[in-house]
Amino acid sequence: MTRKGRADRRLDLIAAAHRAIIRHGTDGVHLNHVAEEAGLTSGAVLYHYPNLGELLVDAHHAGMERFYEQRLKRISGLRDPAEKLVVTIRSGLPHGPDDPDVRLLNELGGAAARNRMYALLLTTLYDRQVSMYQSVLETGSALGTFTLAGDSLVIARNLVALEDAYGYRITARHPVIGPQEAAELILAYARTATGNPLKTSH
C-alpha cells in the first residue's frame, strides 16, 4: 500500500469514527462500531489505528477544524474588520439541528468531565476561538472601525460563549432559535460591544 493510500484510509477511518461517535456517543462507541461504519473488519481498523482512543481523538480534532482553522482561512482574505466579525460569528454556528460537526462537539462536551484528553481538546478549541475573535476586535479598534466597550479579551470570551450557548439551542431544536436567529442575537451583543452597526446583507 502506498503512503498516500494509507493516509487516505486513515482519513476514511476518521470520518467513520466521526459517524460512529454521533450514532453511539463518545462513551458508547466501540471498535466494531467504527469498523461497521467504515465497511471494514476490526482487524483492518487496528492495522491503521492500533489504538482506538487515538482514532477517536483524531476524529474529534478533525471535527473541530471547521470552527478554527477553516474560519481563520475564511476571514484571512477579508480586509474590513466589521465584515470579518460578521463572517466569524455566522460561521461559528450550526447549519441546523442535525449538523454533524456540532453534534460531535456536544458529544465531546458530555465526555470531557470523564476524559482529560477530550477536556484538553475543548479547552484548546475555546482558547483558539477567543484569540481569533480578539485579533479581529483589536485590529478593528486600531483602525478606528470599532470603539470597544470593554477589554477585547472579555468581549472575545463572551462571543465564543454566546455561539456555544446558541449552538446548543439550535441542536436542541429550540422552536424559535435557528441559525439565522442565533446569529442576529450574537450580533446584537457584538454591535453594543464594538460600537459598530455591523451591517449584514441578510
Tab-separated table of C-alpha atoms in Angstrom:
chain	number	residue	atom	x	y	z
A	1	MET	CA	0.000	0.000	0.000
A	2	THR	CA	1.352	3.430	-0.890
A	3	ARG	CA	1.863	6.099	1.703
A	4	LYS	CA	-0.871	8.184	0.094
A	5	GLY	CA	-3.209	5.203	0.115
A	6	ARG	CA	-2.615	4.657	3.800
A	7	ALA	CA	-3.136	8.347	4.565
A	8	ASP	CA	-6.412	8.282	2.630
A	9	ARG	CA	-7.508	5.182	4.530
A	10	ARG	CA	-6.815	6.908	7.839
A	11	LEU	CA	-8.948	9.862	6.698
A	12	ASP	CA	-11.731	7.409	5.831
A	13	LEU	CA	-11.442	5.868	9.288
A	14	ILE	CA	-11.564	9.291	10.947
A	15	ALA	CA	-14.791	10.034	9.046
A	16	ALA	CA	-16.178	6.610	10.050
A	17	ALA	CA	-15.277	7.247	13.687
A	18	HIS	CA	-16.992	10.638	13.448
A	19	ARG	CA	-20.217	8.946	12.328
A	20	ALA	CA	-19.893	6.203	14.957
A	21	ILE	CA	-19.459	8.741	17.772
A	22	ILE	CA	-22.614	10.589	16.702
A	23	ARG	CA	-24.539	7.314	16.466
A	24	HIS	CA	-23.324	5.668	19.687
A	25	GLY	CA	-21.940	8.508	21.819
A	26	THR	CA	-18.365	9.213	22.834
A	27	ASP	CA	-18.542	6.788	25.766
A	28	GLY	CA	-20.544	4.152	23.901
A	29	VAL	CA	-18.559	3.816	20.689
A	30	HIS	CA	-16.542	0.601	20.242
A	31	LEU	CA	-14.102	-0.718	17.675
A	32	ASN	CA	-16.774	-2.768	15.914
A	33	HIS	CA	-18.945	0.339	15.504
A	34	VAL	CA	-16.132	2.152	13.681
A	35	ALA	CA	-15.414	-0.931	11.576
A	36	GLU	CA	-19.090	-1.170	10.608
A	37	GLU	CA	-19.219	2.486	9.577
A	38	ALA	CA	-16.023	2.048	7.546
A	39	GLY	CA	-17.122	-1.213	5.930
A	40	LEU	CA	-14.014	-2.967	7.249
A	41	THR	CA	-13.107	-5.653	9.751
A	42	SER	CA	-11.998	-4.650	13.225
A	43	GLY	CA	-8.554	-6.002	12.370
A	44	ALA	CA	-8.301	-3.715	9.355
A	45	VAL	CA	-9.160	-0.721	11.539
A	46	LEU	CA	-6.485	-1.726	14.061
A	47	TYR	CA	-3.922	-2.051	11.263
A	48	HIS	CA	-4.179	1.672	10.628
A	49	TYR	CA	-5.053	2.711	14.199
A	50	PRO	CA	-3.712	0.207	16.750
A	51	ASN	CA	-5.193	2.400	19.497
A	52	LEU	CA	-8.932	3.155	19.257
A	53	GLY	CA	-8.555	6.066	21.659
A	54	GLU	CA	-6.111	7.756	19.284
A	55	LEU	CA	-8.573	7.346	16.423
A	56	LEU	CA	-11.396	8.873	18.470
A	57	VAL	CA	-9.211	11.839	19.445
A	58	ASP	CA	-8.265	12.354	15.779
A	59	ALA	CA	-11.945	12.205	14.824
A	60	HIS	CA	-12.822	14.851	17.393
A	61	HIS	CA	-9.928	17.051	16.300
A	62	ALA	CA	-10.960	16.783	12.639
A	63	GLY	CA	-14.488	17.826	13.574
A	64	MET	CA	-13.092	20.909	15.310
A	65	GLU	CA	-11.094	22.158	12.308
A	66	ARG	CA	-14.194	23.843	10.903
A	67	PHE	CA	-14.505	26.055	13.959
A	68	TYR	CA	-10.964	27.375	13.986
A	69	GLU	CA	-8.685	26.526	11.051
A	70	GLN	CA	-11.392	26.824	8.401
A	71	ARG	CA	-12.848	30.003	9.905
A	72	LEU	CA	-9.409	31.564	10.041
A	73	LYS	CA	-8.886	30.801	6.351
A	74	ARG	CA	-12.308	32.167	5.507
A	75	ILE	CA	-11.679	35.581	7.055
A	76	SER	CA	-7.997	35.868	6.088
A	77	GLY	CA	-8.889	37.366	2.698
A	78	LEU	CA	-11.234	39.992	4.144
A	79	ARG	CA	-9.924	43.488	4.911
A	80	ASP	CA	-12.869	45.146	6.659
A	81	PRO	CA	-12.888	44.231	10.384
A	82	ALA	CA	-16.667	44.641	10.556
A	83	GLU	CA	-17.147	42.140	7.714
A	84	LYS	CA	-14.622	39.822	9.359
A	85	LEU	CA	-16.550	39.914	12.620
A	86	VAL	CA	-19.899	39.208	10.965
A	87	VAL	CA	-18.466	36.275	8.978
A	88	THR	CA	-16.738	34.898	12.063
A	89	ILE	CA	-19.972	34.983	14.053
A	90	ARG	CA	-22.075	33.388	11.325
A	91	SER	CA	-19.537	30.627	10.612
A	92	GLY	CA	-19.385	29.553	14.251
A	93	LEU	CA	-22.978	28.345	14.408
A	94	PRO	CA	-24.558	25.029	13.398
A	95	HIS	CA	-26.138	24.829	9.943
A	96	GLY	CA	-29.160	23.257	11.632
A	97	PRO	CA	-30.155	20.857	14.434
A	98	ASP	CA	-28.583	17.842	12.706
A	99	ASP	CA	-25.216	19.494	11.981
A	100	PRO	CA	-22.772	16.553	12.430
A	101	ASP	CA	-19.758	18.643	13.473
A	102	VAL	CA	-21.701	20.373	16.235
A	103	ARG	CA	-23.316	17.136	17.374
A	104	LEU	CA	-19.791	15.726	17.644
A	105	LEU	CA	-18.722	18.681	19.797
A	106	ASN	CA	-21.768	18.171	22.021
A	107	GLU	CA	-20.775	14.526	22.491
A	108	LEU	CA	-17.248	15.615	23.314
A	109	GLY	CA	-18.517	18.144	25.843
A	110	GLY	CA	-20.546	15.468	27.596
A	111	ALA	CA	-17.491	13.222	27.946
A	112	ALA	CA	-14.979	15.945	28.850
A	113	ALA	CA	-15.580	15.646	32.590
A	114	ARG	CA	-14.507	11.993	32.430
A	115	ASN	CA	-11.706	12.248	29.877
A	116	ARG	CA	-8.797	14.656	30.301
A	117	MET	CA	-7.802	14.462	26.629
A	118	TYR	CA	-11.281	15.476	25.484
A	119	ALA	CA	-11.307	18.285	28.051
A	120	LEU	CA	-7.957	19.494	26.708
A	121	LEU	CA	-9.244	19.417	23.115
A	122	LEU	CA	-12.271	21.520	24.035
A	123	THR	CA	-10.226	23.969	26.092
A	124	THR	CA	-7.737	24.399	23.266
A	125	LEU	CA	-10.530	24.985	20.747
A	126	TYR	CA	-12.160	27.564	23.021
A	127	ASP	CA	-8.879	29.418	23.590
A	128	ARG	CA	-8.093	29.460	19.864
A	129	GLN	CA	-11.528	30.814	19.016
A	130	VAL	CA	-11.153	33.504	21.661
A	131	SER	CA	-7.783	34.529	20.195
A	132	MET	CA	-9.341	34.642	16.722
A	133	TYR	CA	-12.109	36.978	17.882
A	134	GLN	CA	-9.664	39.051	19.922
A	135	SER	CA	-7.454	39.587	16.876
A	136	VAL	CA	-10.422	40.820	14.811
A	137	LEU	CA	-11.569	43.103	17.629
A	138	GLU	CA	-8.136	44.627	18.257
A	139	THR	CA	-7.487	45.154	14.543
A	140	GLY	CA	-10.849	46.895	14.229
A	141	SER	CA	-10.074	49.046	17.248
A	142	ALA	CA	-6.648	50.025	15.895
A	143	LEU	CA	-8.193	51.009	12.556
A	144	GLY	CA	-10.943	53.032	14.213
A	145	THR	CA	-13.660	50.700	12.899
A	146	PHE	CA	-14.591	49.598	16.423
A	147	THR	CA	-14.895	51.511	19.663
A	148	LEU	CA	-14.684	48.660	22.130
A	149	ALA	CA	-16.951	48.874	25.163
A	150	GLY	CA	-14.507	46.898	27.266
A	151	ASP	CA	-11.448	44.677	27.235
A	152	SER	CA	-11.013	42.785	23.963
A	153	LEU	CA	-10.399	39.507	25.810
A	154	VAL	CA	-13.644	39.808	27.757
A	155	ILE	CA	-15.630	40.604	24.606
A	156	ALA	CA	-13.982	37.726	22.719
A	157	ARG	CA	-14.725	35.239	25.505
A	158	ASN	CA	-18.345	36.370	25.613
A	159	LEU	CA	-18.703	35.986	21.843
A	160	VAL	CA	-17.414	32.404	21.944
A	161	ALA	CA	-19.630	31.618	24.934
A	162	LEU	CA	-22.662	33.005	23.091
A	163	GLU	CA	-22.004	30.949	19.969
A	164	ASP	CA	-21.583	27.834	22.142
A	165	ALA	CA	-24.820	28.525	24.007
A	166	TYR	CA	-26.906	29.334	20.946
A	167	GLY	CA	-25.299	26.463	19.046
A	168	TYR	CA	-26.587	24.134	21.728
A	169	ARG	CA	-30.077	25.645	21.484
A	170	ILE	CA	-30.079	25.025	17.732
A	171	THR	CA	-29.070	21.360	18.099
A	172	ALA	CA	-31.628	21.003	20.903
A	173	ARG	CA	-34.263	22.116	18.341
A	174	HIS	CA	-35.424	25.275	20.106
A	175	PRO	CA	-38.621	26.249	18.265
A	176	VAL	CA	-37.702	29.883	17.611
A	177	ILE	CA	-33.885	29.893	17.582
A	178	GLY	CA	-32.363	28.690	14.333
A	179	PRO	CA	-29.012	29.633	12.775
A	180	GLN	CA	-30.259	32.994	11.462
A	181	GLU	CA	-31.942	33.986	14.720
A	182	ALA	CA	-28.891	32.937	16.752
A	183	ALA	CA	-26.574	34.961	14.531
A	184	GLU	CA	-28.729	38.051	14.992
A	185	LEU	CA	-28.765	37.604	18.772
A	186	ILE	CA	-24.972	37.370	18.897
A	187	LEU	CA	-24.613	40.294	16.506
A	188	ALA	CA	-26.815	42.382	18.815
A	189	TYR	CA	-24.233	41.919	21.565
A	190	ALA	CA	-21.335	42.473	19.150
A	191	ARG	CA	-22.830	45.782	17.970
A	192	THR	CA	-23.009	47.040	21.544
A	193	ALA	CA	-19.526	45.757	22.330
A	194	THR	CA	-17.880	47.302	19.246
A	195	GLY	CA	-19.902	50.481	18.719
A	196	ASN	CA	-20.314	49.415	15.092
A	197	PRO	CA	-23.641	48.722	13.304
A	198	LEU	CA	-22.158	45.526	11.766
A	199	LYS	CA	-24.477	45.727	8.802
A	200	THR	CA	-25.196	42.465	7.040
A	201	SER	CA	-26.591	41.619	3.617
A	202	HIS	CA	-29.172	39.320	5.189
